[in-house]
mmCIF file of C-alpha atoms and ligand atoms in Angstrom:
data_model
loop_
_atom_site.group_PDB
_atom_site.id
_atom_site.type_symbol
_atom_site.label_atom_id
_atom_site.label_comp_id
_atom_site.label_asym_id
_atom_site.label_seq_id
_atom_site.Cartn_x
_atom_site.Cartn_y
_atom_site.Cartn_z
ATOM 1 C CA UNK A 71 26.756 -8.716 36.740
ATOM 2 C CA UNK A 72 25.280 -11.655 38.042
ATOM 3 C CA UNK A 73 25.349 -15.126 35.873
ATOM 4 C CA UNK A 74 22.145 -15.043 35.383
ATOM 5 C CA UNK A 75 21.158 -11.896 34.311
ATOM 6 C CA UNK A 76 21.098 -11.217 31.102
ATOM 7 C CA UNK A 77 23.413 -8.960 28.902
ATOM 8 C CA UNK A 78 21.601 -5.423 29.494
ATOM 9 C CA UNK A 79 19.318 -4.493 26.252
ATOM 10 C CA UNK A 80 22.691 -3.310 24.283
ATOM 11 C CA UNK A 81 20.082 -1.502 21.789
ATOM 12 C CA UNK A 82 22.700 -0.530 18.794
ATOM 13 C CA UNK A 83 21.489 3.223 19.482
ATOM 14 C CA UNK A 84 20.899 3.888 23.607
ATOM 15 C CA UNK A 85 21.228 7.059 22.548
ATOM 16 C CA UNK A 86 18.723 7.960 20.055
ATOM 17 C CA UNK A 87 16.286 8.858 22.770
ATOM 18 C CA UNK A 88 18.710 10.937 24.335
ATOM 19 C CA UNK A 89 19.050 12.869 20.803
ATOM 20 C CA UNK A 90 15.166 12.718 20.440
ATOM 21 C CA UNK A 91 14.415 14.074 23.967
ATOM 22 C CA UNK A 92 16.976 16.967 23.609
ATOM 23 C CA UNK A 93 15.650 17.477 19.739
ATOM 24 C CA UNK A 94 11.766 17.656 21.732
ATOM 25 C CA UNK A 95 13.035 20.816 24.147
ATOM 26 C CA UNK A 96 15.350 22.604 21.415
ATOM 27 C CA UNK A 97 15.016 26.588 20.173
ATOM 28 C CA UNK A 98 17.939 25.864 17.902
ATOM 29 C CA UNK A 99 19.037 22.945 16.364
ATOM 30 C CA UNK A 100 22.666 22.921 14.330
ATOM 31 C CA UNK A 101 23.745 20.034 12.034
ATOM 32 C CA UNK A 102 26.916 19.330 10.420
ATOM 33 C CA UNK A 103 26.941 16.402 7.930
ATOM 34 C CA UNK A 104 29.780 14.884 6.122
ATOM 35 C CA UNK A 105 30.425 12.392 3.680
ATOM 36 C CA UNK A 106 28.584 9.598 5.740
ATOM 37 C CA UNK A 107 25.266 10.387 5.282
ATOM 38 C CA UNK A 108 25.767 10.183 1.628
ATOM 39 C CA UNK A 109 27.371 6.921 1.615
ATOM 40 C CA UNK A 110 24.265 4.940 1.501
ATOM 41 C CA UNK A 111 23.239 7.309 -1.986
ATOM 42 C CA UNK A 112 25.946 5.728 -3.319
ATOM 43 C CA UNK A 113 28.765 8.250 -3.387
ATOM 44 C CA UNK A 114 32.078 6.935 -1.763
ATOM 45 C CA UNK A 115 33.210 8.920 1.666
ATOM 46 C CA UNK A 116 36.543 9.954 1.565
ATOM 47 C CA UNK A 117 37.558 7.426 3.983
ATOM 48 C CA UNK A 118 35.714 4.070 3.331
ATOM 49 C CA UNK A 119 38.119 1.636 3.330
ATOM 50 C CA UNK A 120 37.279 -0.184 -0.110
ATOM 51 C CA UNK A 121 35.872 2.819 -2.013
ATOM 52 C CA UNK A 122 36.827 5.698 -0.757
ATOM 53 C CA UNK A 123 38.565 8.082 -1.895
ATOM 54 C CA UNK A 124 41.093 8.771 1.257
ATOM 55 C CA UNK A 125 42.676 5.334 0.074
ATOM 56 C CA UNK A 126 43.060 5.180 -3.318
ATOM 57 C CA UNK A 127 44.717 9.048 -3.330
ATOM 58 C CA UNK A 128 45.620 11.349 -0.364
ATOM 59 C CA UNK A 129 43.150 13.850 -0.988
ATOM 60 C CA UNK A 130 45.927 16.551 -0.815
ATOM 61 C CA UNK A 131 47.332 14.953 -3.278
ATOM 62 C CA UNK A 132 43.830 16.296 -5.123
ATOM 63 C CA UNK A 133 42.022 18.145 -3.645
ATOM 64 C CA UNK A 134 44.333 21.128 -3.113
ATOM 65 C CA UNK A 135 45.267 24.359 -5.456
ATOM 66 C CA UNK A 136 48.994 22.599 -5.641
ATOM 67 C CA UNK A 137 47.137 19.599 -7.623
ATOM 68 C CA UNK A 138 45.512 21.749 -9.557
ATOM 69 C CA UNK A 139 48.800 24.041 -10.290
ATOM 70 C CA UNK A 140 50.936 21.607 -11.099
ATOM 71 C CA UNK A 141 48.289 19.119 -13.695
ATOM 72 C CA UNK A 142 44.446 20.325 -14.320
ATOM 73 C CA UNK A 143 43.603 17.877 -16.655
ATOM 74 C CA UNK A 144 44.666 15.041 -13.958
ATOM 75 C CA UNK A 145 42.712 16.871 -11.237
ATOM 76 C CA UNK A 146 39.713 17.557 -13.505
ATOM 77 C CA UNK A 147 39.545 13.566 -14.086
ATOM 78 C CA UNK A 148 39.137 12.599 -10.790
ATOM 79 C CA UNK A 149 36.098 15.757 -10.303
ATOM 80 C CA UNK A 150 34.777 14.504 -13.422
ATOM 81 C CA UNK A 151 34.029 11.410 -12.195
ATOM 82 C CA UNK A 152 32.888 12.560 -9.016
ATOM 83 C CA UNK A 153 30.386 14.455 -10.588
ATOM 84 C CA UNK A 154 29.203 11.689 -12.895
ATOM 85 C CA UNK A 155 28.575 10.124 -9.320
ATOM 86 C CA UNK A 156 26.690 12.483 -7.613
ATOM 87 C CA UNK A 157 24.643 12.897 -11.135
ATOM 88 C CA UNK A 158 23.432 9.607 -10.520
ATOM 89 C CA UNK A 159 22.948 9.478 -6.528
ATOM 90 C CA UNK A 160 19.536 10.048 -5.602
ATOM 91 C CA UNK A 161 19.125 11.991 -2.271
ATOM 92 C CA UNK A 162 18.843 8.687 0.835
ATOM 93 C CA UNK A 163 16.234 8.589 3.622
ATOM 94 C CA UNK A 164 18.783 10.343 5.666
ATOM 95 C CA UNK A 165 18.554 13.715 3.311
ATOM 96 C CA UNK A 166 15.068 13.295 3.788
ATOM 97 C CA UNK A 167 14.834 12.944 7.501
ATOM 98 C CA UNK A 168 16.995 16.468 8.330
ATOM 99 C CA UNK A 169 14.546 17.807 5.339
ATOM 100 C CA UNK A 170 11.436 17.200 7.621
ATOM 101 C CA UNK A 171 13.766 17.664 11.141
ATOM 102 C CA UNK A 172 13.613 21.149 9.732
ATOM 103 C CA UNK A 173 10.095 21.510 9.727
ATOM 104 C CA UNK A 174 9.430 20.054 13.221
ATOM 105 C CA UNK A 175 12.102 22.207 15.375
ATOM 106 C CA UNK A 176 11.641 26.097 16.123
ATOM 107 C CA UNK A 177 15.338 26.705 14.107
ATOM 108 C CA UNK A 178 17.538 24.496 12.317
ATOM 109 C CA UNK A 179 21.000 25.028 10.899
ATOM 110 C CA UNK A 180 22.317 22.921 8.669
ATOM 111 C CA UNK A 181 26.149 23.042 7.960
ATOM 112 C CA UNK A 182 27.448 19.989 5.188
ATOM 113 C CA UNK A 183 30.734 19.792 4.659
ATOM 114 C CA UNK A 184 29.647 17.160 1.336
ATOM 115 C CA UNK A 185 29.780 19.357 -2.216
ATOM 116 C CA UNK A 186 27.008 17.085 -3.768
ATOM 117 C CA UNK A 187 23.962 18.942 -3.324
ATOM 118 C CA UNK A 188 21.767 15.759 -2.424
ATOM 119 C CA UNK A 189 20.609 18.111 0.829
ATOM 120 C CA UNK A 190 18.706 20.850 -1.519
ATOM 121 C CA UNK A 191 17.730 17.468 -3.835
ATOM 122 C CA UNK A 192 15.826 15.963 -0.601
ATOM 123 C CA UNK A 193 14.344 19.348 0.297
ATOM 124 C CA UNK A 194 16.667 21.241 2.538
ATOM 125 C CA UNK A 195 16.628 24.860 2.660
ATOM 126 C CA UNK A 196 18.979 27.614 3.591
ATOM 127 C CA UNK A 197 21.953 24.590 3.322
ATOM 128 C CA UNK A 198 25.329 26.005 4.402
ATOM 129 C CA UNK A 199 27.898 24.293 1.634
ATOM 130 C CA UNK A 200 31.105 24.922 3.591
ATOM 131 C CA UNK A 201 33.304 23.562 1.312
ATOM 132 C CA UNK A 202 31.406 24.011 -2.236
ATOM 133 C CA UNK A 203 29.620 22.225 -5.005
ATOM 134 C CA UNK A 204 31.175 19.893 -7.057
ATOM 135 C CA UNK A 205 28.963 20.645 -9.709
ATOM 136 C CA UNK A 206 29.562 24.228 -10.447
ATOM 137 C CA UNK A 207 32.644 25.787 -12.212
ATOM 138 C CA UNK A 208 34.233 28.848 -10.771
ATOM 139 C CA UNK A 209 36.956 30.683 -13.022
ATOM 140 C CA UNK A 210 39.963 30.897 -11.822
ATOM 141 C CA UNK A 211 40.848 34.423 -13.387
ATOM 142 C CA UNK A 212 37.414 36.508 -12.259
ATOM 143 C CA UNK A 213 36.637 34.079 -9.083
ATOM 144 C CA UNK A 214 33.366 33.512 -9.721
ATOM 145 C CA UNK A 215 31.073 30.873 -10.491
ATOM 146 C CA UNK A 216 31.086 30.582 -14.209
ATOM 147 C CA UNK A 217 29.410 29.259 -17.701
ATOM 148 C CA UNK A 218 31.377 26.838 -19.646
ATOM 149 C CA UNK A 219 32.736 28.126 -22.820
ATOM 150 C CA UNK A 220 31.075 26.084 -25.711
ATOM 151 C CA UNK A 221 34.810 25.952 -27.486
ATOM 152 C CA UNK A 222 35.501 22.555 -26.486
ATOM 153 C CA UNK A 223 38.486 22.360 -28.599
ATOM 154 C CA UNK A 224 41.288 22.262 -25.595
ATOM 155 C CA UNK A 225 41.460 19.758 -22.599
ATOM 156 C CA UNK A 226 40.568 21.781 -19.807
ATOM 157 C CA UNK A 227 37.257 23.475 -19.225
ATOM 158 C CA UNK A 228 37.325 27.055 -20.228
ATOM 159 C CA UNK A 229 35.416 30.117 -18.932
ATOM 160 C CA UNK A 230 32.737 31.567 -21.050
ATOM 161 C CA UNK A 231 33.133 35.079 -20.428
ATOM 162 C CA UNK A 232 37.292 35.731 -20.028
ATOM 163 C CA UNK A 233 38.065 32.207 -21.474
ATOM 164 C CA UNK A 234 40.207 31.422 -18.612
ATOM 165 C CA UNK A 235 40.457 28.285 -16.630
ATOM 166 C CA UNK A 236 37.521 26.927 -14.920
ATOM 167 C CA UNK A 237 38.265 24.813 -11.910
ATOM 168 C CA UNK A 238 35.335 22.710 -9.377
ATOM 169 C CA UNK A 239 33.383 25.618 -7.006
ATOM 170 C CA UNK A 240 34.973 23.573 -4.311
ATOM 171 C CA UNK A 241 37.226 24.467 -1.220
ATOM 172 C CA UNK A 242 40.320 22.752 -1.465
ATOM 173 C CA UNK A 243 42.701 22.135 1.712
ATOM 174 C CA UNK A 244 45.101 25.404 2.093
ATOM 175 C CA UNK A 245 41.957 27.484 1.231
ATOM 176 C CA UNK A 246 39.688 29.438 3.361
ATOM 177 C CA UNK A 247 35.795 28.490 4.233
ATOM 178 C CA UNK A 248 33.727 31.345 1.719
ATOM 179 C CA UNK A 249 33.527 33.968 4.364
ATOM 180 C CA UNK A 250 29.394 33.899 4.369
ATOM 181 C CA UNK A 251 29.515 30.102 5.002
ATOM 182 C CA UNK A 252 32.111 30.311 7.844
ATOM 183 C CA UNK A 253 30.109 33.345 9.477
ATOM 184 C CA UNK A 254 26.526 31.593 9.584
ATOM 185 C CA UNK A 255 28.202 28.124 10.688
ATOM 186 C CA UNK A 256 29.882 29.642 13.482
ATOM 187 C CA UNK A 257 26.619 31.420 14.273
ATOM 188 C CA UNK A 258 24.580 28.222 14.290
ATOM 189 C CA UNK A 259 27.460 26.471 16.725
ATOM 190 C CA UNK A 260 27.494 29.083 19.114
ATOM 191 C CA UNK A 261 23.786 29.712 19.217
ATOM 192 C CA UNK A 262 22.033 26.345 19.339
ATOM 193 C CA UNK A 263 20.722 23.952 21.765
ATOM 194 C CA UNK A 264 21.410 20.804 19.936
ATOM 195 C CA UNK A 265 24.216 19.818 17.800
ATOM 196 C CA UNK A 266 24.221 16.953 15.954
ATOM 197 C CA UNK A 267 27.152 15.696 14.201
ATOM 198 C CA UNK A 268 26.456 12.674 11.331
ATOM 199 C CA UNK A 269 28.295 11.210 8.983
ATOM 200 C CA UNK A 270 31.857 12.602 9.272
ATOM 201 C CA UNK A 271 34.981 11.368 11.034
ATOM 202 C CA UNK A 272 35.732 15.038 12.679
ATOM 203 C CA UNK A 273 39.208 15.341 10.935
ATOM 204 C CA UNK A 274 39.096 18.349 9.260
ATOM 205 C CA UNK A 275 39.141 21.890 10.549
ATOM 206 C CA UNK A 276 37.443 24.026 10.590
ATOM 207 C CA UNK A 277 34.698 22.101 9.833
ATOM 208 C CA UNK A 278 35.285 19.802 12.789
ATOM 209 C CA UNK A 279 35.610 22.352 15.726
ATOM 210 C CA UNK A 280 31.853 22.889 15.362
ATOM 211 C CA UNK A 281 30.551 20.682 17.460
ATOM 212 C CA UNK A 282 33.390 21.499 20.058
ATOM 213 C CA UNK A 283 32.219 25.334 19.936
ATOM 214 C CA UNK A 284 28.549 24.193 20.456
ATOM 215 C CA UNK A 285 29.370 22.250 23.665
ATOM 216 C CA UNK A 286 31.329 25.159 25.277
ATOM 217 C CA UNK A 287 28.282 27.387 24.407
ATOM 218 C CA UNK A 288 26.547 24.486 26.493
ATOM 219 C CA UNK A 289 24.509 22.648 23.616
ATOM 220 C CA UNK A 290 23.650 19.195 23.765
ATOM 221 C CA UNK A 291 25.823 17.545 21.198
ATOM 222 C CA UNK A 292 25.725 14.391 19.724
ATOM 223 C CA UNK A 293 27.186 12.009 17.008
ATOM 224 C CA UNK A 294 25.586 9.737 14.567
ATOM 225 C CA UNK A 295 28.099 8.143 12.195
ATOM 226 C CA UNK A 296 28.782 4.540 11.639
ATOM 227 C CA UNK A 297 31.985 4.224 13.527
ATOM 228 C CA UNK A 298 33.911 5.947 16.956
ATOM 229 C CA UNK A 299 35.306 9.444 15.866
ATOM 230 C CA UNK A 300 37.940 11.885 17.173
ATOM 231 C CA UNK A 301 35.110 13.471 18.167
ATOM 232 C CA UNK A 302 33.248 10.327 19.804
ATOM 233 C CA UNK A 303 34.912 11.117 23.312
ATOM 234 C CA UNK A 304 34.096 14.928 23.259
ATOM 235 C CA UNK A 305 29.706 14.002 22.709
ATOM 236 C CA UNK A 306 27.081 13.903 25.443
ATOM 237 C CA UNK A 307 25.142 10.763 23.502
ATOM 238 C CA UNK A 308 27.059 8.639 20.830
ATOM 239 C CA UNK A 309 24.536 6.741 18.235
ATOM 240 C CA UNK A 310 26.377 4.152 16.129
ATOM 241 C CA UNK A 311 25.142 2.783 12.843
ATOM 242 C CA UNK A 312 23.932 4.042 9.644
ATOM 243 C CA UNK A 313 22.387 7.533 9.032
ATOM 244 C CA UNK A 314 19.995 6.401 6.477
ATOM 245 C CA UNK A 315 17.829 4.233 9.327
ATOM 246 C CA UNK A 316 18.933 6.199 12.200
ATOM 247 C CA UNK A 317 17.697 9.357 10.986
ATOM 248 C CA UNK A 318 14.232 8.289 10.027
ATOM 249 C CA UNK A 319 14.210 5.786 13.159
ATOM 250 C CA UNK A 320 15.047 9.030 15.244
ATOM 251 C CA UNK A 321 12.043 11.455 13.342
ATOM 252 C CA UNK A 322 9.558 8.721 14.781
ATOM 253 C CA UNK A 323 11.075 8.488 18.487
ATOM 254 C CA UNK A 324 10.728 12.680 17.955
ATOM 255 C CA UNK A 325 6.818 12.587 16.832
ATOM 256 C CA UNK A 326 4.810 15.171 15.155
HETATM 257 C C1 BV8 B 15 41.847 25.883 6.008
HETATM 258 C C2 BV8 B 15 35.920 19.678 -0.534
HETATM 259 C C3 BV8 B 15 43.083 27.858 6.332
HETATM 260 C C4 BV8 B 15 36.797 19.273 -1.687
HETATM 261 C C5 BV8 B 15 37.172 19.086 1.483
HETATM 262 C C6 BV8 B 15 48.231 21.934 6.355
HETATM 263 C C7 BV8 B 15 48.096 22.814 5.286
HETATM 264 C C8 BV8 B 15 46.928 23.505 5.040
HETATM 265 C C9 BV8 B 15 45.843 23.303 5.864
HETATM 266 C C10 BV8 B 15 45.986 22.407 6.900
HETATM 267 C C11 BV8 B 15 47.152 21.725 7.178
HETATM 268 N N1 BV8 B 15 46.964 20.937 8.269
HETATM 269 C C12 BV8 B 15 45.701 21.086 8.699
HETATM 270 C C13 BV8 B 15 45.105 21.969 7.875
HETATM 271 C C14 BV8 B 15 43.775 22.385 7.938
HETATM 272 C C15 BV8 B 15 43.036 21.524 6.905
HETATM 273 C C16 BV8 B 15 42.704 20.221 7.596
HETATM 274 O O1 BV8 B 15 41.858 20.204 8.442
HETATM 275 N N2 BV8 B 15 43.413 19.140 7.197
HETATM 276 C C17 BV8 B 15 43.150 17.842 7.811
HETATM 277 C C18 BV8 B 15 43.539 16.739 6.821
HETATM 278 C C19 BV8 B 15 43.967 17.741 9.096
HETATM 279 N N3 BV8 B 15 41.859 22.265 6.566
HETATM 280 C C20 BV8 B 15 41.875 23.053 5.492
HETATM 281 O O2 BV8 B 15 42.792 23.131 4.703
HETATM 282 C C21 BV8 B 15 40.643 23.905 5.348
HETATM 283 N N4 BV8 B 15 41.038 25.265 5.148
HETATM 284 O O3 BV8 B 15 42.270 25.414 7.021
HETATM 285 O O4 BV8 B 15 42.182 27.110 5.555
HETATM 286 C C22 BV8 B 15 43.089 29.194 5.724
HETATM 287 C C23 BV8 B 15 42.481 30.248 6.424
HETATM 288 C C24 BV8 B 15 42.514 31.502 5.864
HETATM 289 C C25 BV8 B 15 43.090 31.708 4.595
HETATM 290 C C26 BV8 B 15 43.649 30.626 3.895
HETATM 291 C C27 BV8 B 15 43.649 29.353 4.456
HETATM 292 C C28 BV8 B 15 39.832 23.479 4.142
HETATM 293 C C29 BV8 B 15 39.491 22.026 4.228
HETATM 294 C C30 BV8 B 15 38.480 21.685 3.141
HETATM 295 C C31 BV8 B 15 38.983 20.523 2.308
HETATM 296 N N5 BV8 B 15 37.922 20.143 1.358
HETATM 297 N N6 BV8 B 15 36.172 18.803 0.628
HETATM 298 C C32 BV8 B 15 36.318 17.981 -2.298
HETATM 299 O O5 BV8 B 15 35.295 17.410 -1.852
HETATM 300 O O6 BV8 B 15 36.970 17.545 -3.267
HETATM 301 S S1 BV8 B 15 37.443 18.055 2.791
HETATM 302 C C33 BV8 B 15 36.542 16.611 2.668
HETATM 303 O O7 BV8 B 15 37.085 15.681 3.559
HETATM 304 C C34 BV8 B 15 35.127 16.706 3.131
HETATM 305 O O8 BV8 B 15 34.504 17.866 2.684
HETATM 306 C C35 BV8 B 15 35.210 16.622 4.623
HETATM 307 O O9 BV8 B 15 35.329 17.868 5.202
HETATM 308 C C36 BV8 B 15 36.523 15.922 4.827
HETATM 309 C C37 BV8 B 15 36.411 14.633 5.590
HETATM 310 O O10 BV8 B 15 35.427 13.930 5.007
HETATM 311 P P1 BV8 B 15 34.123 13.458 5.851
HETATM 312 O O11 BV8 B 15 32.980 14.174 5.311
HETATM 313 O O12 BV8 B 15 34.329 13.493 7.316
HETATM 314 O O13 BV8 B 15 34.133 12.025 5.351
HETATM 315 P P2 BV8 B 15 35.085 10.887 5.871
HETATM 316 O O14 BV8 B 15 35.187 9.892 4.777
HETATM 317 O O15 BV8 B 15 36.336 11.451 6.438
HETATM 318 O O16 BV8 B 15 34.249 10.258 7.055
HETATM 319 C C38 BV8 B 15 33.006 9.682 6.760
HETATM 320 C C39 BV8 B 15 32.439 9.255 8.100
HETATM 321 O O17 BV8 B 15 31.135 8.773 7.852
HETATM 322 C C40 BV8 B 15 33.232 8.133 8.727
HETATM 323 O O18 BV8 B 15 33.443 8.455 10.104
HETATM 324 C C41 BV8 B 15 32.305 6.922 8.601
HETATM 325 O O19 BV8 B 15 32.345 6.096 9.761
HETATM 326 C C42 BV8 B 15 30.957 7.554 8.522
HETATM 327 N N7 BV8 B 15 29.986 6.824 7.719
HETATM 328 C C43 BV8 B 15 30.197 6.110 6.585
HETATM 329 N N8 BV8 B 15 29.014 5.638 6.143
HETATM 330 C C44 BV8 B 15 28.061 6.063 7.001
HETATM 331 C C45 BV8 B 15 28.671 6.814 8.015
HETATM 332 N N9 BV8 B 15 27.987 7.387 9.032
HETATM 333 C C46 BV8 B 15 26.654 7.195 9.058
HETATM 334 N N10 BV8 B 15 25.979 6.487 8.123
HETATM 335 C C47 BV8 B 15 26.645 5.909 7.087
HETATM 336 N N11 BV8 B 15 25.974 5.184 6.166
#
């Protein structure tokens, strides 16, 4: 480039009106969110570096039936204050945005891989919670979700109806996607136009091989999450920066 030119417009997000064009055309539009776009409500991703919770445990370590096996109470400490977390977190003006995206495309799927609800909070309907709720208790004996016994005499949370163990309504690692969420999130992939992946570093499967499944079906995919991805290389348009402007900034590139 010559000296004088100067630096091209490096606009943080060159492709939001790729995203917004390809949103403008779209039948079908499939989302898959992750802990990212709840970041900026306040509830630590599992991989921030100072607060998350990939670095002060190995989430196996946790979030897994082996965990749970082998000490309850210590595993029901760290959902507990999880949930005290996402009791406070308010839903961000990225929860919002996909609320209305919904209601200015033909279609939209929306697949979150987060268990903390904020979607439904800001509006969303029809939310596919691939890996659970962290605020519901399923029972470990009947495997269902479950009212808490009022006994509150032991340690661990006890099921109403058998009395047996209640554990978080969450999908831990080892454990297979609920069957209905796994069927309508592969249906969204393979049938949609536009994929958009925000808010999640793409690590785990089978969460992750959305977006891959969309682009051999010949959607137009792209990422929105603060930093470069495993998936970052495999996109058509990579926007960089935070969810909670992008998403709103991305609505008004979109129009009415
Ligand atoms: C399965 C719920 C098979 C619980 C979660 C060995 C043994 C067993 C399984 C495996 C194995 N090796 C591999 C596997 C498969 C495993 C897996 O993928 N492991 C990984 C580690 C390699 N997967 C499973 O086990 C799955 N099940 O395979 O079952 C099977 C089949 C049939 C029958 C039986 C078994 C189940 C995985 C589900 C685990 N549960 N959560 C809980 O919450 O406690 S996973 C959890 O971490 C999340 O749900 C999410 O899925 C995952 C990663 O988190 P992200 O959401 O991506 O968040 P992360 O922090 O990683 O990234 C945040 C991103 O946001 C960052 O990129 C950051 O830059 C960005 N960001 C931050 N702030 C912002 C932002 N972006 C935008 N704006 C911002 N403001």
């Amino acid at each position: 480039m010559a000296d004088d030119q100067p630096p091209p417009a490096s606009s943080p997000t060159p492709g939001l009106d790729r995203v917004a064009r390809a949103l403008s055309g779209a039948r079908h539009v499939c989302v898959l969110t992750g802990a990212g776009i709840s970041a900026e409500s306040g509830i630590p991703t599992f991989r921030d570096a100072l607060t998350g919770l990939w670095e002060n445990f190995r989430p196996e370590e946790l979030a897994s039936p082996e965990a749970f096996e082998q000490d309850p109470a210590f595993v029901w400490k760290w959902y507990e204050w999880r949930r005290e977390l996402v009791r406070r977190a308010e839903p961000n003006p990225g929860h919002h945005a996909l609320a209305e995206l919904a209601r200015r495309v033909p279609r939209l799927t929306l697949v979150t891989q987060n268990v903390d609800g904020l979607h439904q909070r800001a509006g969303s309907t029809g939310v596919i919670e691939y890996h659970g709720n962290i605020l519901r208790d399923r029972c470990v004996v009947e495997q269902v979700v479950a009212d808490r016994s009022r006994d509150v005499g032991g340690e661990l949370p006890r099921c109403a109806s058998c009395g047996g163990l209640l554990r978080p309504d969450v999908v831990w690692f080892g454990e297979a996607i609920p069957r209905d969420a796994l069927l309508r999130a592969d249906a969204g992939a393979a049938d949609c136009d536009v994929f958009l992946s925000i808010g999640t570093s793409s690590l785990v499967y089978p969460a992750a091989g959305l977006a891959d499944e969309a682009r051999r079906r010949g959607a137009f995919v792209a990422e929105i999450n603060k930093d470069a991805t495993d998936l970052s290389s495999r996109v058509h348009a990579v926007v960089r920066g935070p969810s909670g402007e992008l998403l709103p900034e991305l609505l008004r590139r979109l129009g009415p």
